[in-house]
mmCIF file of N, CA and C in Angstrom:
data_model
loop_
_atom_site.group_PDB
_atom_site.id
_atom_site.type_symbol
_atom_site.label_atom_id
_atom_site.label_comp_id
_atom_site.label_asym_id
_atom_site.label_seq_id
_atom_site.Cartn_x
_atom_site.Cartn_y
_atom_site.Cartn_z
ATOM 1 N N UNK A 1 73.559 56.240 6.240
ATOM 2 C CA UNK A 1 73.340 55.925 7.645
ATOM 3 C C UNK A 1 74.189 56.832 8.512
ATOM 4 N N UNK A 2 73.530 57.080 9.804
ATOM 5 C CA UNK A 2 74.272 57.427 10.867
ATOM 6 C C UNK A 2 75.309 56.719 11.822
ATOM 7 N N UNK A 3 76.582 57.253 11.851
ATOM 8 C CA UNK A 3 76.961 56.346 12.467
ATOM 9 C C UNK A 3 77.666 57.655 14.230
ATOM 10 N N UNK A 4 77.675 56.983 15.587
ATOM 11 C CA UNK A 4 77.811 58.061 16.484
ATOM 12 C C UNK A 4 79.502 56.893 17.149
ATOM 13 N N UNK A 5 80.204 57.703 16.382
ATOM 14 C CA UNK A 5 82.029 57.143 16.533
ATOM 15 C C UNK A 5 82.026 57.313 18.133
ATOM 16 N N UNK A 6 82.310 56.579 18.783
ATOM 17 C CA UNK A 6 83.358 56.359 20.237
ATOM 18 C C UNK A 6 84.597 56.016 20.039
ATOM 19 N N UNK A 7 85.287 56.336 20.877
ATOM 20 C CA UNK A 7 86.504 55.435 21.481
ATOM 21 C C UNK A 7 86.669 54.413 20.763
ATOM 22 N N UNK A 8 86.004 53.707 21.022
ATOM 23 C CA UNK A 8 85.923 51.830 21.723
ATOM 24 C C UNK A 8 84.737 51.346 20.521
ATOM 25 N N UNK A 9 83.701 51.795 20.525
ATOM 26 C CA UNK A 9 82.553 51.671 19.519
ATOM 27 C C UNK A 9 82.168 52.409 18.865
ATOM 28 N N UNK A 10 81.550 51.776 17.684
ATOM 29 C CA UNK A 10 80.453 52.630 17.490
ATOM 30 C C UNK A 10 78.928 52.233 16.909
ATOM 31 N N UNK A 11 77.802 53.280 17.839
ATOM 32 C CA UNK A 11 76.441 53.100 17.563
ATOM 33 C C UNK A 11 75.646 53.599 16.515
ATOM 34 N N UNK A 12 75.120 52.596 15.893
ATOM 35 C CA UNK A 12 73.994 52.896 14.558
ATOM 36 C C UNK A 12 73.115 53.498 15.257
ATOM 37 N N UNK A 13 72.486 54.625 14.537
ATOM 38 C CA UNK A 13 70.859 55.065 14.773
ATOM 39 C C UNK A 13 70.487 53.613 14.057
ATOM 40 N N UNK A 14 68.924 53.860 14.446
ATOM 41 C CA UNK A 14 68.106 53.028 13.340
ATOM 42 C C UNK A 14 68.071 53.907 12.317
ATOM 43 N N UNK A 15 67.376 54.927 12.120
ATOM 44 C CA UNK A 15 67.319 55.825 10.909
ATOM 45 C C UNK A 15 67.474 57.521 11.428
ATOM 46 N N UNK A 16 68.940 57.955 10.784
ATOM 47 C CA UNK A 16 69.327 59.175 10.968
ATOM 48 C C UNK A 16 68.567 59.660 9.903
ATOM 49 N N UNK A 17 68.838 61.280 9.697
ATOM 50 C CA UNK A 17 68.457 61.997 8.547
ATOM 51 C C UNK A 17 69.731 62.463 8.090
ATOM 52 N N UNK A 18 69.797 63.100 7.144
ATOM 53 C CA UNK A 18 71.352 63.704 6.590
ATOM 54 C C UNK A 18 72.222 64.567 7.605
ATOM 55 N N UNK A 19 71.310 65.359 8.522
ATOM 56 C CA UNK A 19 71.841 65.777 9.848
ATOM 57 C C UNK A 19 72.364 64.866 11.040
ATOM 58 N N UNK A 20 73.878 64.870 11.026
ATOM 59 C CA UNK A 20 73.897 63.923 11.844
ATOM 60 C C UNK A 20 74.528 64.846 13.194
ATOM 61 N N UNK A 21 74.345 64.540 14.390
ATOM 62 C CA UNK A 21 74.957 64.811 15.091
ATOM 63 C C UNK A 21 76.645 65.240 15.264
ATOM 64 N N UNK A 22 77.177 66.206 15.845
ATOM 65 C CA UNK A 22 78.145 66.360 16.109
ATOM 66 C C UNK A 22 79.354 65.455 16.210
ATOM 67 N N UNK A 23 78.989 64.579 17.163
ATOM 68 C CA UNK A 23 79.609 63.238 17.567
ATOM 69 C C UNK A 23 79.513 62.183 16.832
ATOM 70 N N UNK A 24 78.705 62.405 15.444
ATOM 71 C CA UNK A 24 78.450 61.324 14.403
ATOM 72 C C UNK A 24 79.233 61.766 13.237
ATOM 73 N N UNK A 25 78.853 60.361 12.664
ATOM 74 C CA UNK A 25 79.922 60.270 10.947
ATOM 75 C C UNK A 25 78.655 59.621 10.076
ATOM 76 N N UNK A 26 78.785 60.219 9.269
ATOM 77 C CA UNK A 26 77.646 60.085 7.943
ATOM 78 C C UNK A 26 78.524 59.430 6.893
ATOM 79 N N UNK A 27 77.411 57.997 6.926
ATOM 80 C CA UNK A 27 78.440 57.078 5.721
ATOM 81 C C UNK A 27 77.330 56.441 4.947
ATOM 82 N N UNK A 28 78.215 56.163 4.023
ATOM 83 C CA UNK A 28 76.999 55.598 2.984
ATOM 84 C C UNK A 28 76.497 54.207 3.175
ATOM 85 N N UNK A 29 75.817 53.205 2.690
ATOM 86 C CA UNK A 29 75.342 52.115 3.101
ATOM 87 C C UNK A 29 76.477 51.163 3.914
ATOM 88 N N UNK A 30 76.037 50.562 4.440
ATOM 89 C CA UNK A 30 76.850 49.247 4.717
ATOM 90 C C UNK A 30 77.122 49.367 6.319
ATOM 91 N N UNK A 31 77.386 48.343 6.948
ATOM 92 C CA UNK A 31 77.582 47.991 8.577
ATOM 93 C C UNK A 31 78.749 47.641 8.646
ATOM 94 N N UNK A 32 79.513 48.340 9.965
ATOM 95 C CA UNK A 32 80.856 48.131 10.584
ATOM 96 C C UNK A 32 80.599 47.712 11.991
ATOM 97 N N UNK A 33 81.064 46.382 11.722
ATOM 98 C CA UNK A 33 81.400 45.606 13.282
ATOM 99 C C UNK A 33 82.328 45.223 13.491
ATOM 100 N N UNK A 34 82.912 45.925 14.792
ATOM 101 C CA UNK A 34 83.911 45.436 15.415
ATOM 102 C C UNK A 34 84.009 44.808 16.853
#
């Protein structure tokens, strides 16, 4: 999954591809809520 790190949050794509954006972090399964 894609994940796009902030500050304060951070937003899931629904479905990235292995290219993730600049401003993103590529992680393997699983959801982080804070």
């Amino acid at each position: 999954k894609c994940v796009i790190a902030y500050p304060e949050k951070c937003i899931f794509c629904g479905q990235c591809e292995l290219r993730c954006p600049d401003n993103a972090i590529y992680i393997a399964g699983g959801k982080k809520d804070e």
